[in-house]
Amino acid sequence: TTLFLGDLAVICDETKVYELFRRFGVVESVQLKKSDRDPQRAHLGYGFIKFASHDSAERALQEMNGYFFLGRAMRVGWALDFGKKTSQALRDEVADPKKGQTAQIHVMFVTRELNRRVSELDLGGVFSRYGNLVDIAIKKNAINH
């Protein structure tokens, strides 16, 4: 029942997210991820919203992915808890033995320590060993000069 929210505007806060999403059903919590190193920064541009019911979360996902909110197209997807599962457990969870296919998982990797000489091809070479990559993008403002 928890959704990932990405590409959030700097002026966004938990109250604004709650107000936007409450029309889909009971919202249990909203959490925008904050920087440990920069407490002055409002948030890191992503967060999570938890609904009381799966149906509410599903409706929000369908209607809000790509929705322009405070001047930015917001990304919405199912949140996955990678921290408490082993990589084998994750592979077992997303494998679909009936179809012989693997589910697509969207992952956003955020770092502030990326050297300007690192390219999308470099990142693809590193991360391709974990599965097929659909898209890689480096935001220019995330690169250390």
Coordinates of N, CA, C and O in Angstrom, one line a residue:
T1 N 0.8 -1.2 0.0 CA 0.0 0.0 0.0 C 0.8 1.3 0.0 O 0.3 2.3 0.1
T2 N 2.2 1.1 -0.1 CA 3.1 2.3 -0.1 C 3.6 2.6 -1.5 O 4.0 1.7 -2.3
L3 N 3.5 3.8 -1.9 CA 3.9 4.3 -3.2 C 5.2 5.1 -3.1 O 5.4 5.9 -2.2
F4 N 6.1 5.0 -4.1 CA 7.2 5.9 -4.2 C 6.8 7.1 -5.0 O 6.1 7.0 -6.0
L5 N 7.3 8.3 -4.6 CA 7.0 9.5 -5.3 C 8.4 10.1 -5.7 O 9.2 10.3 -4.8
G6 N 8.6 10.3 -7.0 CA 9.8 10.9 -7.4 C 9.7 12.2 -8.2 O 8.6 12.5 -8.7
D7 N 10.8 12.8 -8.4 CA 10.9 14.1 -9.2 C 9.9 15.2 -8.6 O 9.3 15.9 -9.3
L8 N 10.0 15.2 -7.2 CA 9.1 16.2 -6.5 C 9.8 17.6 -6.6 O 11.0 17.7 -6.4
A9 N 9.0 18.6 -6.7 CA 9.5 20.0 -6.7 C 10.1 20.4 -5.3 O 9.7 19.9 -4.3
V10 N 11.0 21.3 -5.4 CA 11.7 21.7 -4.1 C 10.7 22.3 -3.2 O 10.8 22.2 -1.9
I11 N 9.7 23.0 -3.7 CA 8.7 23.7 -2.8 C 7.6 22.7 -2.3 O 6.8 23.1 -1.5
C12 N 7.7 21.5 -2.6 CA 6.8 20.5 -2.2 C 7.0 20.1 -0.7 O 8.2 20.1 -0.3
D13 N 6.0 19.9 0.1 CA 6.2 19.4 1.4 C 5.1 18.3 1.7 O 4.3 18.0 0.9
E14 N 5.2 17.7 2.9 CA 4.3 16.6 3.2 C 2.8 17.0 3.2 O 2.0 16.3 2.8
T15 N 2.6 18.2 3.7 CA 1.2 18.7 3.7 C 0.6 18.8 2.3 O -0.5 18.4 2.0
K16 N 1.4 19.3 1.4 CA 0.9 19.5 0.0 C 0.7 18.1 -0.7 O -0.3 17.9 -1.4
V17 N 1.6 17.2 -0.4 CA 1.4 15.8 -0.9 C 0.2 15.2 -0.4 O -0.6 14.6 -1.1
Y18 N 0.0 15.3 0.9 CA -1.2 14.7 1.6 C -2.5 15.3 0.9 O -3.4 14.6 0.6
E19 N -2.5 16.6 0.8 CA -3.7 17.3 0.2 C -4.0 16.8 -1.2 O -5.1 16.6 -1.6
L20 N -2.9 16.6 -2.0 CA -3.1 16.1 -3.3 C -3.6 14.7 -3.4 O -4.5 14.4 -4.3
F21 N -3.2 13.8 -2.6 CA -3.5 12.4 -2.6 C -4.6 11.9 -1.8 O -5.1 10.8 -2.0
R22 N -5.1 12.7 -0.9 CA -6.2 12.3 0.0 C -7.5 11.9 -0.7 O -8.3 11.2 -0.2
R23 N -7.7 12.4 -1.9 CA -8.9 12.1 -2.6 C -9.0 10.7 -3.1 O -10.1 10.2 -3.4
F24 N -7.9 10.0 -3.0 CA -7.9 8.6 -3.4 C -8.2 7.6 -2.3 O -8.5 6.4 -2.5
G25 N -8.2 8.1 -1.0 CA -8.6 7.3 0.1 C -7.8 7.7 1.3 O -7.1 8.7 1.3
V26 N -7.9 6.9 2.4 CA -7.2 7.2 3.6 C -5.7 7.1 3.5 O -5.2 6.1 3.1
V27 N -5.0 8.2 3.8 CA -3.6 8.3 3.7 C -3.0 8.1 5.1 O -3.4 8.9 6.1
E28 N -2.2 7.1 5.3 CA -1.7 6.8 6.7 C -0.4 7.6 7.0 O -0.2 8.0 8.1
S29 N 0.4 7.8 6.0 CA 1.6 8.6 6.2 C 2.2 9.1 4.9 O 2.0 8.6 3.8
V30 N 2.9 10.2 5.0 CA 3.7 10.8 3.9 C 5.0 11.1 4.5 O 5.2 11.7 5.5
Q31 N 6.1 10.7 3.7 CA 7.4 10.9 4.2 C 8.3 11.4 3.0 O 8.4 10.6 2.0
L32 N 8.8 12.6 3.0 CA 9.7 13.1 2.0 C 11.1 12.9 2.6 O 11.4 13.3 3.7
K33 N 12.0 12.2 1.8 CA 13.3 11.9 2.3 C 14.2 13.2 2.4 O 14.3 14.0 1.5
K34 N 14.8 13.3 3.5 CA 15.7 14.5 3.8 C 17.1 14.2 3.8 O 17.5 13.0 4.0
S35 N 18.0 15.1 3.5 CA 19.4 14.9 3.5 C 20.0 14.9 4.9 O 19.7 15.8 5.7
D36 N 20.8 13.9 5.1 CA 21.6 13.9 6.4 C 22.7 15.0 6.4 O 23.0 15.5 7.5
R37 N 23.3 15.2 5.3 CA 24.4 16.1 5.2 C 24.0 17.6 5.0 O 24.8 18.5 5.2
D38 N 22.8 17.8 4.5 CA 22.4 19.2 4.3 C 21.0 19.5 4.9 O 20.0 19.4 4.3
P39 N 21.0 19.7 6.3 CA 19.7 19.9 7.0 C 18.9 21.1 6.5 O 17.7 21.2 6.7
Q40 N 19.5 22.1 5.8 CA 18.8 23.2 5.3 C 18.0 22.9 4.1 O 17.0 23.6 3.8
R41 N 18.3 21.8 3.4 CA 17.6 21.4 2.2 C 16.2 20.8 2.6 O 16.1 20.0 3.6
A42 N 15.2 21.2 2.0 CA 13.8 20.8 2.3 C 13.7 19.3 2.2 O 13.2 18.6 3.1
H43 N 14.1 18.7 1.1 CA 14.0 17.2 0.9 C 14.9 16.9 -0.4 O 15.4 17.8 -1.0
L44 N 15.0 15.6 -0.6 CA 15.9 15.1 -1.7 C 15.1 14.9 -3.0 O 15.7 14.4 -4.0
G45 N 13.9 15.3 -3.1 CA 13.1 15.2 -4.4 C 12.4 13.9 -4.5 O 11.8 13.7 -5.6
Y46 N 12.3 13.1 -3.5 CA 11.5 11.9 -3.5 C 11.0 11.6 -2.1 O 11.4 12.1 -1.1
G47 N 10.0 10.7 -2.1 CA 9.4 10.3 -0.8 C 8.5 9.1 -1.0 O 8.4 8.5 -2.1
F48 N 7.7 8.9 0.0 CA 6.8 7.8 0.0 C 5.4 8.2 0.6 O 5.4 9.0 1.5
I49 N 4.4 7.6 0.1 CA 3.0 7.8 0.7 C 2.4 6.4 0.9 O 2.5 5.6 0.1
K50 N 1.8 6.3 2.1 CA 1.2 5.0 2.5 C -0.3 5.2 2.6 O -0.8 6.0 3.3
F51 N -1.0 4.3 1.9 CA -2.5 4.3 1.9 C -3.0 3.2 2.8 O -2.3 2.2 3.0
A52 N -4.2 3.4 3.3 CA -4.8 2.3 4.2 C -5.2 1.1 3.4 O -5.3 0.0 3.9
S53 N -5.5 1.3 2.1 CA -6.0 0.2 1.2 C -5.2 0.1 -0.1 O -4.7 1.1 -0.6
H54 N -5.1 -1.1 -0.5 CA -4.4 -1.3 -1.8 C -5.1 -0.6 -3.0 O -4.5 -0.1 -3.9
D55 N -6.5 -0.7 -2.9 CA -7.3 -0.1 -4.0 C -7.0 1.4 -4.1 O -6.9 2.0 -5.2
S56 N -6.9 2.1 -3.0 CA -6.6 3.5 -3.0 C -5.2 3.8 -3.6 O -5.1 4.7 -4.4
A57 N -4.3 3.0 -3.2 CA -2.9 3.2 -3.7 C -2.9 2.9 -5.2 O -2.2 3.6 -6.0
E58 N -3.6 1.9 -5.7 CA -3.7 1.6 -7.1 C -4.3 2.7 -7.9 O -3.8 3.1 -9.0
R59 N -5.4 3.3 -7.4 CA -6.0 4.4 -8.1 C -5.0 5.6 -8.2 O -4.9 6.3 -9.2
A60 N -4.4 5.9 -7.1 CA -3.4 7.0 -7.0 C -2.3 6.8 -8.0 O -1.9 7.7 -8.8
L61 N -1.8 5.5 -8.1 CA -0.7 5.2 -9.0 C -1.1 5.4 -10.5 O -0.4 6.1 -11.2
Q62 N -2.3 4.9 -10.8 CA -2.8 5.1 -12.2 C -3.0 6.5 -12.6 O -2.8 6.9 -13.7
E63 N -3.6 7.3 -11.7 CA -3.9 8.7 -12.0 C -2.8 9.7 -11.9 O -2.7 10.7 -12.5
M64 N -1.8 9.4 -11.0 CA -0.9 10.5 -10.6 C 0.5 10.3 -11.2 O 1.3 11.2 -11.2
N65 N 0.8 9.1 -11.8 CA 2.1 9.0 -12.5 C 2.2 9.9 -13.7 O 1.4 9.8 -14.6
G66 N 3.1 10.8 -13.7 CA 3.3 11.8 -14.8 C 2.5 13.1 -14.5 O 2.6 14.0 -15.3
Y67 N 1.7 13.1 -13.5 CA 0.9 14.3 -13.1 C 1.9 15.5 -12.8 O 2.8 15.4 -12.1
F68 N 1.5 16.7 -13.4 CA 2.3 17.9 -13.1 C 1.9 18.4 -11.8 O 0.7 18.8 -11.6
F69 N 2.8 18.5 -10.9 CA 2.5 18.9 -9.5 C 3.6 20.0 -9.1 O 4.8 19.7 -9.1
L70 N 3.2 21.2 -8.9 CA 4.1 22.3 -8.6 C 5.2 22.5 -9.6 O 6.3 22.7 -9.3
G71 N 4.8 22.3 -10.9 CA 5.7 22.6 -12.0 C 6.5 21.4 -12.5 O 7.4 21.6 -13.4
R72 N 6.4 20.2 -11.9 CA 7.2 19.1 -12.3 C 6.3 17.9 -12.5 O 5.3 17.7 -11.8
A73 N 6.7 17.1 -13.5 CA 6.0 15.8 -13.8 C 6.5 14.8 -12.7 O 7.6 14.4 -12.7
M74 N 5.6 14.4 -11.9 CA 5.9 13.5 -10.8 C 5.9 12.0 -11.2 O 5.0 11.6 -12.0
R75 N 6.8 11.3 -10.7 CA 6.9 9.8 -11.0 C 6.3 9.1 -9.8 O 6.6 9.4 -8.6
V76 N 5.4 8.2 -10.0 CA 4.7 7.4 -9.0 C 4.9 5.9 -9.3 O 4.6 5.5 -10.4
G77 N 5.3 5.1 -8.3 CA 5.4 3.7 -8.5 C 5.3 3.0 -7.2 O 5.3 3.6 -6.1
W78 N 5.2 1.7 -7.3 CA 5.1 0.9 -6.0 C 6.5 0.9 -5.3 O 7.5 0.8 -6.0
A79 N 6.4 1.2 -4.0 CA 7.6 1.2 -3.2 C 8.0 -0.3 -2.9 O 7.2 -1.1 -2.6
L80 N 9.3 -0.5 -3.0 CA 9.9 -1.8 -2.6 C 10.8 -1.6 -1.5 O 11.6 -0.7 -1.5
D81 N 10.8 -2.5 -0.5 CA 11.7 -2.5 0.6 C 12.9 -3.4 0.4 O 12.9 -4.5 0.7
F82 N 13.9 -2.8 -0.3 CA 15.1 -3.6 -0.6 C 16.0 -3.8 0.6 O 16.7 -4.8 0.7
G83 N 15.9 -2.9 1.6 CA 16.8 -3.0 2.8 C 16.7 -4.3 3.6 O 17.6 -4.7 4.3
K84 N 15.5 -4.9 3.6 CA 15.3 -6.1 4.5 C 15.3 -7.4 3.8 O 15.0 -8.4 4.4
K85 N 15.7 -7.4 2.5 CA 15.6 -8.6 1.7 C 17.0 -8.9 1.1 O 17.6 -8.0 0.7
T86 N 17.3 -10.1 1.0 CA 18.6 -10.5 0.3 C 18.3 -10.4 -1.2 O 17.2 -10.4 -1.7
S87 N 19.4 -10.3 -2.0 CA 19.2 -10.2 -3.4 C 18.5 -11.5 -4.0 O 17.8 -11.4 -4.9
Q88 N 18.8 -12.6 -3.4 CA 18.2 -13.9 -3.9 C 16.7 -13.8 -3.6 O 15.8 -14.2 -4.4
A89 N 16.3 -13.3 -2.4 CA 14.9 -13.2 -2.0 C 14.2 -12.3 -3.0 O 13.0 -12.5 -3.4
L90 N 14.8 -11.2 -3.4 CA 14.2 -10.3 -4.4 C 14.0 -10.9 -5.7 O 13.0 -10.8 -6.4
R91 N 15.1 -11.7 -6.2 CA 14.9 -12.4 -7.5 C 13.8 -13.4 -7.4 O 13.0 -13.5 -8.3
D92 N 13.7 -14.1 -6.3 CA 12.6 -15.1 -6.1 C 11.2 -14.4 -6.1 O 10.3 -14.9 -6.7
E93 N 11.2 -13.2 -5.5 CA 9.9 -12.5 -5.4 C 9.4 -12.0 -6.8 O 8.2 -12.0 -7.1
V94 N 10.3 -11.5 -7.6 CA 9.9 -10.9 -8.9 C 9.8 -12.0 -10.0 O 9.2 -11.7 -11.1
A95 N 10.4 -13.1 -9.9 CA 10.3 -14.2 -10.9 C 8.9 -14.7 -11.0 O 8.2 -14.9 -10.0
D96 N 8.5 -14.9 -12.2 CA 7.1 -15.4 -12.5 C 7.3 -16.8 -13.1 O 7.4 -16.8 -14.4
P97 N 7.3 -17.8 -12.4 CA 7.6 -19.2 -13.0 C 6.5 -19.6 -13.9 O 6.8 -20.4 -14.8
K98 N 5.3 -19.1 -13.8 CA 4.2 -19.5 -14.8 C 4.5 -19.0 -16.2 O 4.2 -19.6 -17.1
K99 N 5.1 -17.8 -16.3 CA 5.3 -17.2 -17.6 C 6.8 -17.3 -18.0 O 7.1 -17.0 -19.2
G100 N 7.6 -17.7 -17.1 CA 9.0 -17.7 -17.4 C 9.6 -16.4 -17.7 O 10.6 -16.2 -18.4
Q101 N 9.0 -15.3 -17.1 CA 9.5 -14.0 -17.3 C 9.8 -13.4 -15.9 O 9.4 -13.9 -14.9
T102 N 10.4 -12.2 -16.0 CA 10.8 -11.5 -14.7 C 10.0 -10.2 -14.8 O 9.9 -9.5 -15.8
A103 N 9.5 -9.8 -13.6 CA 8.8 -8.5 -13.5 C 9.8 -7.3 -13.7 O 11.0 -7.5 -13.4
Q104 N 9.3 -6.2 -14.1 CA 10.1 -5.0 -14.3 C 10.1 -4.2 -13.0 O 9.1 -4.0 -12.4
I105 N 11.3 -3.9 -12.5 CA 11.4 -3.1 -11.3 C 12.0 -1.8 -11.6 O 13.0 -1.7 -12.3
H106 N 11.4 -0.7 -11.1 CA 12.0 0.6 -11.3 C 12.8 1.0 -10.1 O 12.3 1.0 -9.0
V107 N 14.0 1.4 -10.3 CA 14.9 1.8 -9.2 C 15.5 3.1 -9.5 O 16.0 3.3 -10.6
M108 N 15.5 4.0 -8.5 CA 16.2 5.3 -8.7 C 17.4 5.3 -7.7 O 17.2 5.1 -6.5
F109 N 18.5 5.5 -8.3 CA 19.8 5.6 -7.5 C 20.2 7.0 -7.4 O 20.4 7.7 -8.4
V110 N 20.3 7.5 -6.2 CA 20.7 8.9 -6.0 C 22.1 9.0 -5.3 O 22.3 8.3 -4.3
T111 N 22.9 9.8 -5.8 CA 24.2 10.0 -5.2 C 24.7 11.4 -5.5 O 24.3 12.0 -6.6
R112 N 25.4 12.0 -4.6 CA 26.0 13.4 -4.9 C 27.5 13.3 -5.1 O 28.1 14.2 -5.3
E113 N 28.0 12.1 -5.2 CA 29.4 11.9 -5.3 C 29.8 11.3 -6.7 O 30.7 10.6 -6.9
L114 N 29.1 11.7 -7.7 CA 29.4 11.2 -9.1 C 30.3 12.2 -9.8 O 30.1 13.4 -9.9
N115 N 31.4 11.6 -10.3 CA 32.4 12.4 -11.0 C 31.9 12.8 -12.3 O 31.2 12.0 -13.0
R116 N 32.2 14.0 -12.8 CA 31.7 14.5 -14.1 C 32.1 13.6 -15.3 O 31.6 13.7 -16.3
R117 N 33.2 12.8 -15.1 CA 33.7 12.0 -16.2 C 32.9 10.7 -16.4 O 33.0 10.0 -17.4
V118 N 32.0 10.4 -15.4 CA 31.2 9.2 -15.5 C 30.0 9.4 -16.4 O 29.4 10.4 -16.4
S119 N 29.8 8.4 -17.4 CA 28.8 8.6 -18.4 C 27.7 7.5 -18.1 O 27.8 6.6 -17.3
E120 N 26.6 7.7 -18.8 CA 25.5 6.7 -18.8 C 26.0 5.3 -19.2 O 25.6 4.3 -18.6
L121 N 26.9 5.3 -20.1 CA 27.5 4.0 -20.5 C 28.3 3.3 -19.4 O 28.3 2.1 -19.2
D122 N 29.0 4.2 -18.7 CA 29.8 3.7 -17.5 C 28.9 3.0 -16.5 O 29.1 1.9 -16.0
L123 N 27.8 3.8 -16.2 CA 26.9 3.2 -15.2 C 26.2 2.0 -15.7 O 26.0 1.0 -14.9
G124 N 25.9 1.9 -17.0 CA 25.3 0.7 -17.6 C 26.2 -0.5 -17.4 O 25.7 -1.6 -17.1
G125 N 27.5 -0.3 -17.6 CA 28.4 -1.4 -17.5 C 28.5 -1.9 -16.1 O 28.6 -3.1 -15.9
V126 N 28.3 -1.0 -15.1 CA 28.4 -1.4 -13.7 C 27.1 -2.2 -13.3 O 27.1 -3.2 -12.7
F127 N 25.9 -1.6 -13.7 CA 24.7 -2.1 -13.2 C 24.0 -3.2 -14.0 O 23.1 -3.9 -13.6
S128 N 24.5 -3.4 -15.3 CA 23.9 -4.4 -16.1 C 24.0 -5.8 -15.6 O 23.2 -6.7 -16.0
R129 N 25.0 -6.1 -14.8 CA 25.1 -7.4 -14.2 C 23.9 -7.8 -13.3 O 23.7 -9.0 -13.0
Y130 N 23.1 -6.8 -12.9 CA 22.0 -7.1 -12.0 C 20.7 -7.3 -12.8 O 19.7 -7.6 -12.2
G131 N 20.7 -7.2 -14.1 CA 19.5 -7.4 -14.9 C 19.5 -6.4 -16.1 O 20.4 -5.6 -16.3
N132 N 18.5 -6.5 -16.9 CA 18.3 -5.7 -18.1 C 18.0 -4.2 -17.6 O 17.1 -4.0 -16.8
L133 N 18.7 -3.3 -18.2 CA 18.5 -1.9 -17.9 C 17.6 -1.3 -19.0 O 17.8 -1.5 -20.2
V134 N 16.6 -0.5 -18.6 CA 15.7 0.1 -19.5 C 16.1 1.5 -19.8 O 16.1 2.0 -20.9
D135 N 16.5 2.2 -18.8 CA 16.9 3.6 -18.9 C 17.9 4.0 -17.9 O 17.9 3.6 -16.8
I136 N 18.9 4.9 -18.3 CA 19.8 5.4 -17.4 C 19.9 6.9 -17.7 O 20.1 7.3 -18.9
A137 N 19.8 7.8 -16.7 CA 19.9 9.2 -16.9 C 20.7 9.8 -15.8 O 20.5 9.5 -14.6
I138 N 21.6 10.7 -16.2 CA 22.4 11.4 -15.2 C 21.9 12.9 -15.2 O 22.0 13.5 -16.3
K139 N 21.4 13.4 -14.1 CA 21.0 14.7 -14.0 C 22.2 15.6 -13.8 O 23.0 15.3 -13.0
K140 N 22.3 16.6 -14.6 CA 23.5 17.5 -14.6 C 23.8 18.1 -13.3 O 24.9 18.3 -12.9
N141 N 22.7 18.5 -12.5 CA 22.9 19.2 -11.3 C 23.4 18.2 -10.2 O 23.6 18.6 -9.1
A142 N 23.4 16.9 -10.5 CA 23.9 15.9 -9.5 C 25.3 15.5 -9.6 O 25.9 14.7 -8.9
I143 N 26.0 16.2 -10.6 CA 27.4 15.9 -10.8 C 28.3 16.8 -10.1 O 28.2 18.1 -10.2
N144 N 29.3 16.3 -9.4 CA 30.3 17.1 -8.7 C 31.3 17.7 -9.8 O 31.7 16.9 -10.6
H145 N 31.6 18.9 -9.7 CA 32.6 19.5 -10.7 C 34.0 19.5 -10.2 O 34.4 19.6 -9.2

